[in-house]
Amino acid sequence: MDYYYAYGETGEFDEKPPKSLKTEVFEWLDVLVVSVIAVVLLFTFFFRVVTIDGESMENTLHGGEKVIISDMFYTPKQGDIVVISRNTDNSLDPGTYSEPIIKRVIATEGQWVKIDFETGTVIVDGVALEEDYTKTLATTHLDDEIDFPAYVPENHVFVLGDNRKNSLDSRSARIGNNGMIDTRYILGKAVYRLFPLNKMGGLY
């Protein structure tokens, strides 16, 4: 039979009887319950899991993949991948286009955006972006395309998909406020790819 030992008040070893199976089971259950509650609270108040739908963020993200997003103390920054709660008009009414979309922040409030449609180069405040994450470039115009250069107003962002030839984004007046996304409708930043397992890891 196994015994546990500990130093007593005299400095000598005190023999401790082993824990019963019932006690150990209750201790493990206690740990399990606390862990489950902690995970539920984290994913209720700090994190969410979303499933990618569509091809607009290829090759960074593909349809069917699952990512964790977080809005904890979040302020949008250039280059962030974000999930937006409303697809087109950002209205409070669900409408036809109420499904969330995922895009990359290209510019934030106070910045100017220009696109060279001959080369597909995106220019922010006069600086051409280095975008090695794109699958296709913005070399074709969209229907209802906004006028460039475009100014990003206060509390808004300008977003694009990484697959520019297959993405309805801030180039179109059908998105947000004449292409600009109100930051109130950003659900959070995509921080971690959860599925598939062979691609699990952080997103940058």
C-alpha positions as CSV (number, residue, x, y, z in Angstrom):
1,M,0.0,0.0,0.0
2,D,1.3,3.5,-0.9
3,Y,1.7,6.1,1.8
4,Y,2.3,9.9,1.6
5,Y,4.8,11.5,3.9
6,A,5.3,15.1,5.2
7,Y,7.5,16.8,7.7
8,G,5.7,17.2,11.1
9,E,6.2,20.0,13.7
10,T,9.2,18.1,15.2
11,G,10.9,17.8,11.9
12,E,10.2,14.1,11.7
13,F,8.3,12.5,8.9
14,D,4.5,12.1,9.6
15,E,2.9,9.2,7.9
16,K,-0.2,10.2,5.9
17,P,-2.9,7.7,4.8
18,P,-3.5,7.5,1.1
19,K,-6.5,9.3,-0.4
20,S,-9.6,7.2,-1.0
21,L,-10.7,6.6,-4.6
22,K,-13.9,8.5,-3.9
23,T,-11.9,11.6,-2.7
24,E,-9.6,11.5,-5.8
25,V,-12.6,11.2,-8.1
26,F,-14.3,14.2,-6.5
27,E,-11.1,16.3,-6.7
28,W,-10.7,15.5,-10.4
29,L,-14.4,16.3,-11.0
30,D,-13.9,19.6,-9.2
31,V,-10.9,20.5,-11.4
32,L,-12.9,19.5,-14.6
33,V,-15.9,21.6,-13.6
34,V,-13.8,24.6,-12.9
35,S,-12.0,24.2,-16.2
36,V,-15.2,23.9,-18.2
37,I,-16.7,27.0,-16.6
38,A,-13.5,28.9,-17.3
39,V,-13.5,27.9,-20.9
40,V,-17.2,28.8,-21.3
41,L,-16.7,32.2,-19.7
42,L,-13.7,32.9,-22.0
43,F,-15.5,32.0,-25.1
44,T,-18.7,33.9,-24.0
45,F,-17.1,37.2,-23.1
46,F,-13.6,37.3,-24.7
47,F,-13.4,34.9,-27.6
48,R,-15.6,33.5,-30.4
49,V,-15.1,30.7,-32.9
50,V,-16.2,31.5,-36.5
51,T,-16.3,29.4,-39.6
52,I,-14.9,30.9,-42.9
53,D,-17.4,31.0,-45.7
54,G,-16.3,31.8,-49.3
55,E,-13.1,32.4,-51.1
56,S,-12.5,36.1,-50.5
57,M,-9.6,35.6,-48.0
58,E,-7.7,33.0,-50.0
59,N,-4.9,32.0,-49.7
60,T,-4.7,33.2,-46.1
61,L,-8.0,31.5,-45.1
62,H,-10.2,29.0,-46.9
63,G,-13.8,28.1,-46.7
64,G,-14.6,25.7,-43.9
65,E,-11.7,26.7,-41.7
66,K,-12.4,27.8,-38.2
67,V,-10.7,30.8,-36.5
68,I,-10.9,32.3,-33.0
69,I,-11.7,36.0,-32.9
70,S,-11.3,38.4,-30.0
71,D,-12.5,41.9,-29.3
72,M,-10.9,42.3,-25.9
73,F,-9.4,45.8,-25.7
74,Y,-9.3,45.8,-29.5
75,T,-8.6,48.8,-31.7
76,P,-8.4,48.0,-35.5
77,K,-5.0,48.3,-37.0
78,Q,-3.7,48.1,-40.6
79,G,-3.1,44.5,-41.6
80,D,-5.5,43.0,-39.0
81,I,-7.9,40.3,-40.2
82,V,-11.4,41.2,-38.8
83,V,-14.9,39.7,-38.8
84,I,-17.6,42.3,-39.6
85,S,-21.1,41.6,-38.4
86,R,-23.0,43.1,-41.3
87,N,-22.3,42.5,-44.9
88,T,-23.6,45.5,-46.8
89,D,-25.5,48.4,-45.3
90,N,-24.5,48.0,-41.6
91,S,-28.1,48.6,-40.6
92,L,-29.6,47.1,-37.5
93,D,-32.2,45.3,-39.6
94,P,-30.9,41.8,-40.6
95,G,-32.0,42.1,-44.3
96,T,-30.7,39.9,-47.0
97,Y,-27.0,40.5,-46.4
98,S,-26.8,40.0,-42.6
99,E,-24.2,37.3,-42.6
100,P,-20.8,38.3,-41.1
101,I,-17.8,38.7,-43.4
102,I,-14.1,38.5,-42.9
103,K,-11.7,40.9,-44.4
104,R,-8.3,42.6,-43.9
105,V,-8.0,46.1,-42.6
106,I,-6.1,48.2,-45.2
107,A,-6.6,51.7,-43.7
108,T,-8.0,53.3,-40.5
109,E,-9.6,56.6,-39.8
110,G,-7.9,59.7,-41.2
111,Q,-6.0,57.8,-43.9
112,W,-6.3,58.1,-47.7
113,V,-6.6,55.0,-49.9
114,K,-5.8,54.8,-53.6
115,I,-5.6,51.7,-55.9
116,D,-3.6,51.5,-59.1
117,F,-5.8,49.2,-61.1
118,E,-3.2,48.6,-63.8
119,T,-0.8,47.0,-61.3
120,G,-3.2,46.2,-58.5
121,T,-1.1,48.2,-56.1
122,V,-2.8,49.5,-53.0
123,I,-1.5,52.9,-51.8
124,V,-2.2,54.3,-48.3
125,D,-1.2,57.9,-47.5
126,G,1.0,57.9,-50.5
127,V,2.9,54.6,-49.6
128,A,2.5,51.5,-51.7
129,L,1.7,48.5,-49.5
130,E,3.7,45.3,-49.6
131,E,1.1,42.6,-49.7
132,D,2.6,39.2,-50.0
133,Y,-0.6,37.7,-48.5
134,T,-2.8,38.3,-51.6
135,K,-3.9,35.6,-53.9
136,T,-5.1,38.0,-56.7
137,L,-4.7,41.7,-57.1
138,A,-7.2,44.5,-57.5
139,T,-6.8,44.9,-61.3
140,T,-10.5,45.0,-62.2
141,H,-13.2,47.4,-61.2
142,L,-16.3,46.4,-59.2
143,D,-19.9,47.4,-59.8
144,D,-20.8,50.5,-57.8
145,E,-17.1,51.1,-57.1
146,I,-16.3,54.1,-54.9
147,D,-14.2,57.0,-56.1
148,F,-10.5,56.9,-55.4
149,P,-8.6,58.3,-53.7
150,A,-10.9,57.6,-50.8
151,Y,-10.8,59.1,-47.3
152,V,-11.5,56.9,-44.3
153,P,-13.8,58.9,-41.9
154,E,-13.7,58.8,-38.1
155,N,-14.6,55.5,-36.5
156,H,-14.4,53.6,-39.8
157,V,-12.0,51.3,-41.6
158,F,-11.3,50.4,-45.2
159,V,-11.1,46.6,-45.8
160,L,-10.2,44.3,-48.6
161,G,-10.2,40.6,-49.2
162,D,-6.9,38.9,-49.9
163,N,-8.4,37.4,-53.0
164,R,-9.1,40.7,-54.7
165,K,-10.7,39.3,-57.8
166,N,-13.3,37.4,-55.8
167,S,-14.1,39.8,-52.9
168,L,-16.9,42.2,-52.2
169,D,-15.2,44.7,-50.0
170,S,-14.6,48.4,-49.3
171,R,-14.1,49.1,-53.0
172,S,-17.8,48.8,-53.4
173,A,-20.4,51.4,-52.3
174,R,-22.7,48.5,-51.4
175,I,-20.5,47.8,-48.4
176,G,-20.9,49.8,-45.2
177,N,-21.0,53.6,-45.4
178,N,-20.0,54.1,-49.1
179,G,-17.4,51.4,-48.7
180,M,-16.2,52.3,-45.2
181,I,-16.9,49.9,-42.3
182,D,-18.2,51.4,-39.0
183,T,-15.9,50.0,-36.3
184,R,-19.0,49.3,-34.1
185,Y,-19.7,46.4,-36.4
186,I,-16.4,44.7,-36.1
187,L,-16.9,41.6,-34.0
188,G,-13.2,41.1,-33.4
189,K,-9.8,40.3,-34.8
190,A,-9.0,36.8,-36.1
191,V,-6.1,35.7,-33.9
192,Y,-5.8,32.0,-34.2
193,R,-6.7,29.2,-36.7
194,L,-8.3,26.4,-34.9
195,F,-9.2,24.1,-37.8
196,P,-7.9,22.2,-39.8
197,L,-5.5,20.8,-37.3
198,N,-2.6,20.7,-39.7
199,K,-2.8,24.5,-40.2
200,M,-3.5,25.3,-36.5
201,G,-1.7,28.4,-35.4
202,G,-1.7,32.2,-35.0
203,L,-2.8,34.6,-37.7
204,Y,-0.8,37.7,-38.6
